[in-house]
Coordinates of C-alpha atoms in Angstrom, one line a residue:
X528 CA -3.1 -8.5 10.8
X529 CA -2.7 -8.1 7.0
X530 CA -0.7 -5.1 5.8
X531 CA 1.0 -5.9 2.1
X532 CA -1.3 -5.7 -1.2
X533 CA 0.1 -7.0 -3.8
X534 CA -1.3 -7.3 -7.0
X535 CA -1.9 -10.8 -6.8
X536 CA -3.1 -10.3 -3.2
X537 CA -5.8 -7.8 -4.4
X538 CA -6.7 -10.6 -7.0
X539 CA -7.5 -13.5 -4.8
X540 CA -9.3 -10.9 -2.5
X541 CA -11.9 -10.0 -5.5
X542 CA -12.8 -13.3 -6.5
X543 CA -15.8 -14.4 -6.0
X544 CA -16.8 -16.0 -2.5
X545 CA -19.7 -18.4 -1.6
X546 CA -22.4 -15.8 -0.4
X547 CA -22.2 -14.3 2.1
X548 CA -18.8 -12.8 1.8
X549 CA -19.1 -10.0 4.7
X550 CA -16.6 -6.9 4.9
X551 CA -16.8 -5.1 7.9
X552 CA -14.9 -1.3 7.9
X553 CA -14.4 1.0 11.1
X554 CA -12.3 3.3 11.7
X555 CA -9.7 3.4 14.2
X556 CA -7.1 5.6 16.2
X557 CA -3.5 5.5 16.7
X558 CA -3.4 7.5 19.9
X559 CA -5.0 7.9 22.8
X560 CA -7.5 9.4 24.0
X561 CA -9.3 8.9 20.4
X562 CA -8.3 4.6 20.3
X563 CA -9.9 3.9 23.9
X564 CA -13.1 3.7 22.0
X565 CA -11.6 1.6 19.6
X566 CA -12.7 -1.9 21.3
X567 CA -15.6 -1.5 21.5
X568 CA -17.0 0.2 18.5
X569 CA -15.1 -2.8 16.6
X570 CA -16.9 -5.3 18.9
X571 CA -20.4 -3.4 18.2
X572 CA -19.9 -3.5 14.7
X573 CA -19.2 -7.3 14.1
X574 CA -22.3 -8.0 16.4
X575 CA -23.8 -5.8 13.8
X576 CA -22.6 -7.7 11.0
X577 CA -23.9 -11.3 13.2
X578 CA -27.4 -9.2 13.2
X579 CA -27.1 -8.9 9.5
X580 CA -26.3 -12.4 8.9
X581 CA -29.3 -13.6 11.0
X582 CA -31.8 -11.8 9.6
X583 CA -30.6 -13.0 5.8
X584 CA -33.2 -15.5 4.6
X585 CA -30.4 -16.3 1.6
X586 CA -27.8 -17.8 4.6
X587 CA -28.2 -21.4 5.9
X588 CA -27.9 -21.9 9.2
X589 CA -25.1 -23.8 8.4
X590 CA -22.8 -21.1 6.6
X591 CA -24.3 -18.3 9.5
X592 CA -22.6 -20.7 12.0
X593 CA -19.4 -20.6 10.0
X594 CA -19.1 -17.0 8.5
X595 CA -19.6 -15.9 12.5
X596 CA -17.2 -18.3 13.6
X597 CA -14.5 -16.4 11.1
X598 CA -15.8 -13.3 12.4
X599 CA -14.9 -14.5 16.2
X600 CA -11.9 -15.4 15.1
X601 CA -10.2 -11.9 13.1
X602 CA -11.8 -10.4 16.1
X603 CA -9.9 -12.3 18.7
X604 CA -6.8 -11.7 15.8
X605 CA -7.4 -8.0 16.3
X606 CA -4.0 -6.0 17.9
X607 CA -6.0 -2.5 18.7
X608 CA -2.1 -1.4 19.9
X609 CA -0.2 -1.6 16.4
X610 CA -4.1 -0.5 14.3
X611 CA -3.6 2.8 12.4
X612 CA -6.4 4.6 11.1
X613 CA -8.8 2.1 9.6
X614 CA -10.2 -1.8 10.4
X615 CA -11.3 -4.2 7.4
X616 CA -12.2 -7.4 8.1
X617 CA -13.4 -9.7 5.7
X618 CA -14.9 -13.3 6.6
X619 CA -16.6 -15.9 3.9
X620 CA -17.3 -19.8 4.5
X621 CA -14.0 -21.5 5.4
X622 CA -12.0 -17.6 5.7
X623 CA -11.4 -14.4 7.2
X624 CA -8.5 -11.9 7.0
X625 CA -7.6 -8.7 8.9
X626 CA -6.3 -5.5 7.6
X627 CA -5.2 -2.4 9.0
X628 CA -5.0 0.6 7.3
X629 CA -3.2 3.9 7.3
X630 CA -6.3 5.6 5.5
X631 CA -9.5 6.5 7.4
X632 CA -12.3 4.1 6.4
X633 CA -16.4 4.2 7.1
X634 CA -17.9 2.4 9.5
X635 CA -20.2 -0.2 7.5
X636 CA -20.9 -3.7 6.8
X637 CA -21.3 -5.7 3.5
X638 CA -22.7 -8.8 3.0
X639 CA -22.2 -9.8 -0.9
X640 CA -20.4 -12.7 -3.0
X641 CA -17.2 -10.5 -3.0
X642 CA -14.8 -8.5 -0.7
X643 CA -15.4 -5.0 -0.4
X644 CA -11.8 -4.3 -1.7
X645 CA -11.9 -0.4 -2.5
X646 CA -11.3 1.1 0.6
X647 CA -7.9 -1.1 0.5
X648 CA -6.8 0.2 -3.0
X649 CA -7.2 3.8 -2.1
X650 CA -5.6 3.2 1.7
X651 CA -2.4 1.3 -0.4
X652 CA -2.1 4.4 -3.4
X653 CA -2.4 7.1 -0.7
X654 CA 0.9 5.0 1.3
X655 CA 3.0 5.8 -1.7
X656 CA 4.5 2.1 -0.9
X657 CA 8.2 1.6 -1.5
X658 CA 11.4 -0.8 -1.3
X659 CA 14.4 -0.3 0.4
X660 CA 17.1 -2.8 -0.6
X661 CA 19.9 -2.6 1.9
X662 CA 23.1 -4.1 0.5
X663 CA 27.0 -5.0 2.3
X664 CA 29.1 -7.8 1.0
X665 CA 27.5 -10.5 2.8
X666 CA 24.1 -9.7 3.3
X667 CA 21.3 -8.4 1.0
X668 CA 17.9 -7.1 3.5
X669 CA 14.3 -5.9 1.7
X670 CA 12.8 -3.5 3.8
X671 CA 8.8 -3.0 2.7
X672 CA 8.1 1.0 3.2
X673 CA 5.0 2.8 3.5
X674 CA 3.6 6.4 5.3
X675 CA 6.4 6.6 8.3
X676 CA 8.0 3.3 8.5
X677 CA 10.2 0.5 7.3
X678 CA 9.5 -3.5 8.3
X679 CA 11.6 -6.1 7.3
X680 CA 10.7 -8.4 4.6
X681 CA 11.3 -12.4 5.3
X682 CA 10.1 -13.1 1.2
X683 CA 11.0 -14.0 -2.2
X684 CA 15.0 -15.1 -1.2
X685 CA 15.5 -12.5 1.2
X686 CA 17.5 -11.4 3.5
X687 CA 20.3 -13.1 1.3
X688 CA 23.4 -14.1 3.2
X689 CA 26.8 -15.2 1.6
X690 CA 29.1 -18.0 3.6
X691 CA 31.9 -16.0 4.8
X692 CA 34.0 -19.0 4.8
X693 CA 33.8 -18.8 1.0
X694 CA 36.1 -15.8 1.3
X695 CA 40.2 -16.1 0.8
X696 CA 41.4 -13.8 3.0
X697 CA 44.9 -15.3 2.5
X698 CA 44.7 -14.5 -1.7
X699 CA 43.0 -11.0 -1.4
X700 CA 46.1 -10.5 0.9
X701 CA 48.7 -11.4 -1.9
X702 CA 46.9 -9.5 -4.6
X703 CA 46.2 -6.7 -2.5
X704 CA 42.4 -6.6 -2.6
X705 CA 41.8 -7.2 1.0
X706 CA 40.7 -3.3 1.2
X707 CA 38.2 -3.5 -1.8
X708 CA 35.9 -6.5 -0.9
X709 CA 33.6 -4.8 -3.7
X710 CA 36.4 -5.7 -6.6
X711 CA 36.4 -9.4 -5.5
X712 CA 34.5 -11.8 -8.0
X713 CA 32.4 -13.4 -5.7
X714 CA 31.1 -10.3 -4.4
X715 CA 30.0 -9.2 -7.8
X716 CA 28.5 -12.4 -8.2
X717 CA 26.8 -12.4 -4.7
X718 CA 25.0 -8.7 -5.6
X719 CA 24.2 -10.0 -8.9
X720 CA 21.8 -12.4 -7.4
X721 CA 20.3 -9.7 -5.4
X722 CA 20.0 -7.6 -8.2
X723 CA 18.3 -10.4 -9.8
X724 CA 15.8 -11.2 -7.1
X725 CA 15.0 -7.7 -6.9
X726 CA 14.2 -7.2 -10.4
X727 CA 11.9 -10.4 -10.0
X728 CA 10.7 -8.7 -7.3
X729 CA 9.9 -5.4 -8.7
X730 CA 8.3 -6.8 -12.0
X731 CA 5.6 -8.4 -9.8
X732 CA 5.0 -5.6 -7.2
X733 CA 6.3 -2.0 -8.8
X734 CA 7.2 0.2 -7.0
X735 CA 9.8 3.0 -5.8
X736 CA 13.2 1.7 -5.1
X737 CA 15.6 2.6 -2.5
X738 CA 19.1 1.1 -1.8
X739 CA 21.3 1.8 0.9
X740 CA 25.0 1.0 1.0
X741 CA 28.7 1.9 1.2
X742 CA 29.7 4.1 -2.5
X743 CA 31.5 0.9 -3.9
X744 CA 28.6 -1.3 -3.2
X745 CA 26.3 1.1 -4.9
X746 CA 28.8 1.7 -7.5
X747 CA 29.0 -1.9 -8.1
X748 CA 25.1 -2.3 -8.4
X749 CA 25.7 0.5 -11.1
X750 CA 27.8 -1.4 -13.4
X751 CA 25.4 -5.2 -12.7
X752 CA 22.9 -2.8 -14.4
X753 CA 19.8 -4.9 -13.8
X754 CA 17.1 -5.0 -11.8
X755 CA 17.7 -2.1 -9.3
X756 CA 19.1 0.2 -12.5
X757 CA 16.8 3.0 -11.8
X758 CA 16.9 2.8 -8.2
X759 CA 17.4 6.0 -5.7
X760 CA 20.7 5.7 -4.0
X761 CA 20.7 6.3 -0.3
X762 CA 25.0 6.2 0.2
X763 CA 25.2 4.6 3.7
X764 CA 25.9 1.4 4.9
X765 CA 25.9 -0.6 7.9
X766 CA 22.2 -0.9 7.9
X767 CA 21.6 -4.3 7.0
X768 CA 21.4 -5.7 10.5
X769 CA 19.5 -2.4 11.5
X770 CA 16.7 -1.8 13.1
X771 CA 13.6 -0.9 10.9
X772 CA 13.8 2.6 12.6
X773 CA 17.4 3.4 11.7
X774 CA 16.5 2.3 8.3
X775 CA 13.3 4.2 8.3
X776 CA 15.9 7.6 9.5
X777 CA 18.5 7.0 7.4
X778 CA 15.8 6.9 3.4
X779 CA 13.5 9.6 4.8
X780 CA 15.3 12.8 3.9
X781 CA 15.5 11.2 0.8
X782 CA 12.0 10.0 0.9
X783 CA 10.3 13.1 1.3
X784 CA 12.6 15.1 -1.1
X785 CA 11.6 13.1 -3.8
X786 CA 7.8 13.1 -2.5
X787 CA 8.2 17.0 -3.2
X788 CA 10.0 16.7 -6.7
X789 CA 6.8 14.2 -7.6
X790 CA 4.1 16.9 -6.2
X791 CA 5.7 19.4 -8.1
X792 CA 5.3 17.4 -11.0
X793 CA 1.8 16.3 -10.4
X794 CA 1.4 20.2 -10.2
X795 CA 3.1 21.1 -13.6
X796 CA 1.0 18.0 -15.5
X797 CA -3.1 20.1 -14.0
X798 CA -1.0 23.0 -15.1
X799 CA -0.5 22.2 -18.6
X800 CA -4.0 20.2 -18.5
X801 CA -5.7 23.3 -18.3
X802 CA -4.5 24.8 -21.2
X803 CA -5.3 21.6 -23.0
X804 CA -8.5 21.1 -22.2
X805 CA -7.9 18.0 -20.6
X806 CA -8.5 19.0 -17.1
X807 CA -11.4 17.9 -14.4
X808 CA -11.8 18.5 -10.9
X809 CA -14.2 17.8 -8.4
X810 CA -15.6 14.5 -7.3
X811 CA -19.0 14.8 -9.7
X812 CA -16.6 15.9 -12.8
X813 CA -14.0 13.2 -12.2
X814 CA -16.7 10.4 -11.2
X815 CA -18.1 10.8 -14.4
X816 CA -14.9 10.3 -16.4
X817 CA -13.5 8.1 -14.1
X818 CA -16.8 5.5 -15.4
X819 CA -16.0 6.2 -18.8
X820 CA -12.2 5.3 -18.2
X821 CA -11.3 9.2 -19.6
X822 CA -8.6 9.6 -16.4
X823 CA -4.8 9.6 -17.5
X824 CA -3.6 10.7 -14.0
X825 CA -5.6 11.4 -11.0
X826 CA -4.2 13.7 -8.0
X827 CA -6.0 13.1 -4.5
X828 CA -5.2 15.7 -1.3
X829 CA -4.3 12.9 0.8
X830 CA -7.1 13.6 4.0
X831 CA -10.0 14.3 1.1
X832 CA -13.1 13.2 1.7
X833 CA -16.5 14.2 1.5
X834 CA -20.0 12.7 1.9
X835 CA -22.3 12.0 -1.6
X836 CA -25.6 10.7 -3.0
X837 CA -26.4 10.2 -6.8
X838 CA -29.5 11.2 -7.4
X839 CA -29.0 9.9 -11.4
X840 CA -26.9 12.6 -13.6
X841 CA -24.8 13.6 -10.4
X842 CA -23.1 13.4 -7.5
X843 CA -24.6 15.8 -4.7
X844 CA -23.1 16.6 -1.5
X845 CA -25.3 14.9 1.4
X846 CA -25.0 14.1 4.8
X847 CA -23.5 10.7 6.1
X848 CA -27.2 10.1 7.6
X849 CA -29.2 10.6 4.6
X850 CA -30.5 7.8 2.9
X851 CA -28.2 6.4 -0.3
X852 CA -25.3 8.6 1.1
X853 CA -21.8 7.2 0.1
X854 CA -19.0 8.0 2.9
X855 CA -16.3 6.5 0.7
X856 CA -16.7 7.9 -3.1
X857 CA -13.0 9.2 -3.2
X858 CA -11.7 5.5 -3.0
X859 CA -14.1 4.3 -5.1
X860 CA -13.1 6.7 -7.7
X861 CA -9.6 6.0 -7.0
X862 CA -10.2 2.6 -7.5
X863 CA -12.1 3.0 -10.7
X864 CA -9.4 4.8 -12.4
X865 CA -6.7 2.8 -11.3
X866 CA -8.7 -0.4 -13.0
X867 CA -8.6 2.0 -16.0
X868 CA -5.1 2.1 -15.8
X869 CA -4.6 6.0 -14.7
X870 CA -1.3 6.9 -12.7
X871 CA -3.0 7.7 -8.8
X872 CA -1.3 10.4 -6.6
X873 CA -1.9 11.6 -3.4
X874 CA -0.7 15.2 -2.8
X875 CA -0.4 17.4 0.7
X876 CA -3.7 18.6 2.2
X877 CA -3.8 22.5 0.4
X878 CA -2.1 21.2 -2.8
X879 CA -5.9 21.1 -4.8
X880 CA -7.8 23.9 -2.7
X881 CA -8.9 25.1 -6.1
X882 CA -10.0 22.2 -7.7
X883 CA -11.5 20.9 -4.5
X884 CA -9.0 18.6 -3.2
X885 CA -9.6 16.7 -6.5
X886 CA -8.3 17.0 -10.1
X887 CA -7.6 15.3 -12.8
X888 CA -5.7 14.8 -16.3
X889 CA -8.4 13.4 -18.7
X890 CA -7.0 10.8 -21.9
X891 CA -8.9 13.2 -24.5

């Protein structure tokens, strides 16, 4: 199962698919007793989406035989023990793909000539996905971070490892730098490289930087200056043959105090909005400007959610069983505004209650 979107990720996912391109969403549990019904909702739903496919007079037999082929197959791909708290799968001629997601989705299916991607956007900006870069002399890990864990990265050049044999043990002895490793040259030039991976890194997925290490390793990244420059420093090494949970232990004090700082912040920015003028809140009011691309910064309580239908100049609150409703119009507002280029944040559940769980900062 899928996990990582990257921008270039979420680009191949939008293009456009010989019809049908089917997304099927449930939801799904991490514990029990809630995930024992897990199986077979997700088995009833594909059928659905078979059911859908048949009764298409567009699809040729042909391409029905195929798309439900791709849908046998994510199924049988399916890991209910690792799934989180939504299912996407998407399946076109010749493709499918499985994601999981640590943002609850609605139960539907879509059959259209592109990937129902939204429900993906909104899971990835409510993860608040970072990097941890875990650095010693002779080995570089990239750790990929998201709600409440770490996983290892096997991409773009790492884990980096330096031969040990190209050390002179007998020469640092003489010179007395046996004790420093981090003074030695080839060191320097060994996290340079790292620090220049990283940057390459960061430039095509951005995101919040973490690096762990001994002082003088950190130190040393200080004065290389490059890529990780405006990384957070976690000071403690030993961790890059760790497991993803003491990794995960070690950044998460540090983590969540800087999730606090930037909640704060988010705070201060509606605060200041108000007396601007520039403020919005609600989904009908920030649905509106979202359209018109008016959102600079848009803050989400991070379990909001509520059930709409447009009935033509607004959004009114409905049931998820009347006709037109729309389960999902947070994350398709959080996906309109970040095509718009607003900065998304997800903020504690209670953060909002004034504003509805939703507010924004508008351009003008």
């Amino acid at each position: 199962m899928e996990h990582e979107l990257s921008p270039a990720t979420l680009s191949e996912l939008r293009r456009p698919r010989p019809y049908p391109a089917v997304s099927v969403l449930t939801p799904t549990h991490r514990r029990e007793p809630d995930n024992s019904q897990d199986r077979v909702r997700l088995r009833n739903v594909v059928a659905e989406a078979k059911k859908q496919l048949e009764a298409d007079p567009a699809v040729t037999r042909e391409r029905r035989a195929d798309v439900a082929e791709h849908l046998d197959r994510a199924l049988a791909e399916v890991d209910l023990t690792y799934t989180e708290d939504g299912l996407v799968i998407f399946a076109a001629p010749g493709e499918h793909q499985v994601w999981s997601l640590a943002r609850p989705v609605p139960e539907r299916v879509v059959l259209s000539d592109t990937f129902l991607t939204r429900n993906l956007v909104s899971a990835q900006a409510a993860e608040r996905p970072f990097w941890v870069l875990s650095v010693s002399a002779d080995r570089v890990t990239l750790w990929s971070g998201g709600v409440d864990r770490v996983t290892e990265e096997h991409s773009h050049g790492f884990p980096l490892v330096r031969n040990r044999e190209n050390f002179d043990a007998e020469r640092m002895e003489r010179t007395g730098d046996l004790p420093s490793t981090f003074r030695d040259e080839g060191t320097r030039h060994f996290l340079r490289e790292a620090d220049t991976a990283m940057g390459r890194l960061l430039r095509e997925a951005p995101r919040r930087l973490y690096v762990t290490g001994e002082t003088a390793a950190l130190s040393l990244l200080d004065e290389i200056g490059g890529g990780t420059r405006d990384a957070v420093h976690v000071p403690h090494g030993g961790l890059t043959h760790a497991t993803p949970e003491a990794v995960w232990e070690a950044v998460r004090p540090v983590h969540d105090a800087e999730a606090r700082r930037d909640t704060a912040a988010v705070a201060r920015e509606l605060d200041t909005a108000r007396g601007r003028r520039t403020f919005a809140a609600g989904v009908d009011e920030l649905w509106q400007n979202a359209r018109e691309g008016r959102v600079r910064l848009l803050a989400v309580e991070e379990n909001y959610s509520v059930t709409v239908r447009d009935d033509g100049d607004h959004l009114i609150p409905a049931e998820s069983t009347d006709l037109d409703s729309r389960d999902d119009i947070v994350d398709e507002i959080v996906e309109q505004c970040l095509e718009t280029g607003a900065e998304v944040r997800f903020v504690p559940d209670g953060t909002l209650t004034d504003a509805d769980g939703i507010a924004g900062v508008l351009r003008y």
